[in-house]
Amino acid sequence: MRGYSERLGVPVSWWLVVTACVVLLGTMLWAGLTVTWAIIIYVGLEAISAAVLITWGAARITVTEREFQAGSQRLPVTSIASATALDRAQTSALRGPRADPAAFLLVRPYLPRAVYVALEGRPAERPYWLIGTRRPDELAASIERAAGAVRDGLADQDGVGQAGPAAVG
């Protein structure tokens, strides 16, 4: 099975906005100080901002034949009931007014669409996962393929779907 992998990196436009903010804040902090202090202030602010953006965008989503991983959280595909790609309005609703506080959310404001992952039995501690992504249709299909392959494999192991002795002729 072909897996899925995506890193939720911060877009270039956010880097430009943060750099503009660093220039503005750095100029305010530098006022009346020497050029040496200006360099220290600008480099320090940009380094802190870069560390925050890199850390924030380092989250990775992967789907393998046995496991779904979103950020640091892992979920066996046997626990997945279904995965659905959501549009902007549905994603917005599940991020806000319709969100369940117990759900696991890995969303970013620069990712307007997400995938809703329903869990088997809808456990109270994590009723669903909402995962922001740039490719929701591809992610949902990959999760469904992995979960379906495991379900089919379990069915074959249990003898369901196999030809029994009477059928072999």
CSV table of C-alpha atoms in Angstrom, one decimal:
chain,number,residue,atom,x,y,z
A,1,MET,CA,0.0,0.0,0.0
A,2,ARG,CA,1.2,3.5,-0.9
A,3,GLY,CA,1.4,5.6,2.3
A,4,TYR,CA,0.6,9.3,2.8
A,5,SER,CA,2.9,11.9,4.3
A,6,GLU,CA,2.6,15.6,4.7
A,7,ARG,CA,4.4,18.3,6.7
A,8,LEU,CA,2.2,21.2,7.8
A,9,GLY,CA,4.9,23.8,7.1
A,10,VAL,CA,4.0,27.5,7.5
A,11,PRO,CA,3.5,29.3,4.1
A,12,VAL,CA,6.0,31.8,2.8
A,13,SER,CA,3.4,34.7,3.2
A,14,TRP,CA,3.5,34.1,7.0
A,15,TRP,CA,7.3,34.3,7.0
A,16,LEU,CA,7.1,37.7,5.2
A,17,VAL,CA,4.5,39.1,7.6
A,18,VAL,CA,6.5,37.9,10.6
A,19,THR,CA,9.7,39.5,9.2
A,20,ALA,CA,7.8,42.8,8.6
A,21,CYS,CA,6.6,42.7,12.3
A,22,VAL,CA,10.2,42.0,13.4
A,23,VAL,CA,11.4,45.1,11.5
A,24,LEU,CA,8.7,47.3,13.1
A,25,LEU,CA,9.2,46.0,16.6
A,26,GLY,CA,13.0,46.0,16.2
A,27,THR,CA,12.9,49.6,15.1
A,28,MET,CA,10.8,50.6,18.1
A,29,LEU,CA,13.2,48.8,20.5
A,30,TRP,CA,16.3,50.1,18.8
A,31,ALA,CA,15.3,53.8,19.0
A,32,GLY,CA,18.1,55.7,20.8
A,33,LEU,CA,20.5,52.8,21.0
A,34,THR,CA,23.7,52.1,19.0
A,35,VAL,CA,24.0,50.1,15.8
A,36,THR,CA,25.4,47.2,17.6
A,37,TRP,CA,22.2,47.0,19.7
A,38,ALA,CA,20.1,47.3,16.6
A,39,ILE,CA,21.9,44.2,15.0
A,40,ILE,CA,21.4,42.2,18.3
A,41,ILE,CA,17.7,43.2,18.5
A,42,TYR,CA,16.9,42.4,14.9
A,43,VAL,CA,18.8,39.1,14.8
A,44,GLY,CA,17.4,38.0,18.2
A,45,LEU,CA,13.8,38.8,17.2
A,46,GLU,CA,14.1,37.1,13.8
A,47,ALA,CA,15.7,34.0,15.4
A,48,ILE,CA,12.9,33.7,18.0
A,49,SER,CA,10.3,34.2,15.3
A,50,ALA,CA,11.9,31.7,13.0
A,51,ALA,CA,12.1,29.1,15.8
A,52,VAL,CA,8.4,29.6,16.6
A,53,LEU,CA,7.4,29.2,12.9
A,54,ILE,CA,9.6,26.2,12.3
A,55,THR,CA,8.3,24.5,15.4
A,56,TRP,CA,4.7,25.2,14.6
A,57,GLY,CA,5.1,24.0,11.0
A,58,ALA,CA,7.0,20.8,11.9
A,59,ALA,CA,3.9,18.8,12.5
A,60,ARG,CA,3.7,15.8,10.2
A,61,ILE,CA,0.8,13.7,9.1
A,62,THR,CA,1.5,10.1,8.0
A,63,VAL,CA,-0.7,7.1,7.1
A,64,THR,CA,0.8,3.7,6.9
A,65,GLU,CA,-0.8,0.3,6.5
A,66,ARG,CA,-1.2,-0.1,10.3
A,67,GLU,CA,-1.1,3.4,11.8
A,68,PHE,CA,-2.3,7.0,11.3
A,69,GLN,CA,-0.1,9.6,12.9
A,70,ALA,CA,-1.0,13.3,13.3
A,71,GLY,CA,1.7,15.3,15.1
A,72,SER,CA,2.8,13.4,18.1
A,73,GLN,CA,-0.4,11.4,18.3
A,74,ARG,CA,-0.7,7.9,16.9
A,75,LEU,CA,-3.8,5.9,16.1
A,76,PRO,CA,-4.0,2.3,14.9
A,77,VAL,CA,-6.1,2.1,11.7
A,78,THR,CA,-8.2,-0.6,13.3
A,79,SER,CA,-9.7,2.2,15.6
A,80,ILE,CA,-10.9,4.2,12.6
A,81,ALA,CA,-14.5,4.0,11.6
A,82,SER,CA,-14.4,6.5,8.7
A,83,ALA,CA,-12.5,9.5,7.3
A,84,THR,CA,-14.2,12.4,5.5
A,85,ALA,CA,-12.7,15.3,3.7
A,86,LEU,CA,-14.5,18.5,4.8
A,87,ASP,CA,-15.0,21.8,3.0
A,88,ARG,CA,-14.2,25.2,4.5
A,89,ALA,CA,-17.5,25.8,6.1
A,90,GLN,CA,-17.6,22.3,7.8
A,91,THR,CA,-14.0,22.7,9.0
A,92,SER,CA,-14.8,26.1,10.4
A,93,ALA,CA,-17.8,24.8,12.3
A,94,LEU,CA,-15.9,21.9,13.8
A,95,ARG,CA,-13.1,24.2,14.8
A,96,GLY,CA,-15.5,26.5,16.6
A,97,PRO,CA,-19.1,26.3,17.6
A,98,ARG,CA,-19.6,22.5,16.9
A,99,ALA,CA,-16.3,21.4,18.3
A,100,ASP,CA,-16.2,18.7,21.0
A,101,PRO,CA,-13.7,19.7,23.7
A,102,ALA,CA,-12.6,16.1,24.0
A,103,ALA,CA,-11.7,15.7,20.3
A,104,PHE,CA,-8.2,15.7,19.1
A,105,LEU,CA,-7.5,18.7,16.8
A,106,LEU,CA,-4.4,19.3,14.7
A,107,VAL,CA,-5.4,22.4,12.8
A,108,ARG,CA,-3.6,25.5,11.6
A,109,PRO,CA,-5.2,28.8,10.6
A,110,TYR,CA,-3.5,28.7,7.2
A,111,LEU,CA,-5.1,25.4,6.4
A,112,PRO,CA,-8.8,26.1,5.6
A,113,ARG,CA,-9.8,22.5,5.0
A,114,ALA,CA,-9.6,19.4,7.2
A,115,VAL,CA,-10.3,15.7,7.5
A,116,TYR,CA,-12.8,14.4,10.0
A,117,VAL,CA,-11.7,11.0,11.4
A,118,ALA,CA,-14.5,9.1,13.2
A,119,LEU,CA,-13.4,6.5,15.7
A,120,GLU,CA,-14.9,3.1,16.2
A,121,GLY,CA,-17.4,3.2,19.1
A,122,ARG,CA,-16.9,6.9,19.5
A,123,PRO,CA,-14.9,6.8,22.7
A,124,ALA,CA,-15.6,9.6,25.2
A,125,GLU,CA,-11.9,10.4,25.7
A,126,ARG,CA,-11.4,11.1,21.9
A,127,PRO,CA,-14.7,11.0,20.0
A,128,TYR,CA,-13.0,12.1,16.7
A,129,TRP,CA,-9.9,13.6,15.2
A,130,LEU,CA,-10.0,16.8,13.1
A,131,ILE,CA,-6.8,17.1,11.1
A,132,GLY,CA,-6.0,20.2,9.0
A,133,THR,CA,-4.3,19.4,5.7
A,134,ARG,CA,-3.5,20.9,2.3
A,135,ARG,CA,-4.8,17.7,0.5
A,136,PRO,CA,-7.9,16.6,2.4
A,137,ASP,CA,-9.3,14.4,-0.3
A,138,GLU,CA,-6.1,12.5,-0.7
A,139,LEU,CA,-5.6,12.1,3.1
A,140,ALA,CA,-9.2,10.9,3.6
A,141,ALA,CA,-8.8,8.3,0.8
A,142,SER,CA,-5.5,7.1,2.2
A,143,ILE,CA,-7.0,6.6,5.6
A,144,GLU,CA,-10.0,4.8,4.2
A,145,ARG,CA,-7.7,2.6,2.1
A,146,ALA,CA,-5.5,1.7,5.1
A,147,ALA,CA,-8.5,1.0,7.4
A,148,GLY,CA,-10.3,-1.0,4.7
A,149,ALA,CA,-7.2,-3.1,4.0
A,150,VAL,CA,-6.9,-3.9,7.7
A,151,ARG,CA,-10.6,-4.7,8.0
A,152,ASP,CA,-10.4,-7.0,4.9
A,153,GLY,CA,-7.3,-8.7,6.4
A,154,LEU,CA,-9.0,-9.2,9.7
A,155,ALA,CA,-12.0,-10.6,8.0
A,156,ASP,CA,-9.8,-13.0,6.0
A,157,GLN,CA,-8.1,-14.1,9.2
A,158,ASP,CA,-11.4,-14.8,10.9
A,159,GLY,CA,-12.5,-17.0,7.9
A,160,VAL,CA,-15.1,-14.5,6.8
A,161,GLY,CA,-14.9,-13.9,3.0
A,162,GLN,CA,-12.8,-17.1,2.4
A,163,ALA,CA,-14.1,-20.1,0.6
A,164,GLY,CA,-14.9,-22.8,3.1
A,165,PRO,CA,-14.2,-26.5,2.7
A,166,ALA,CA,-17.6,-27.2,1.2
A,167,ALA,CA,-17.1,-24.5,-1.5
A,168,VAL,CA,-13.8,-25.9,-2.6
A,169,GLY,CA,-14.5,-28.6,-5.0
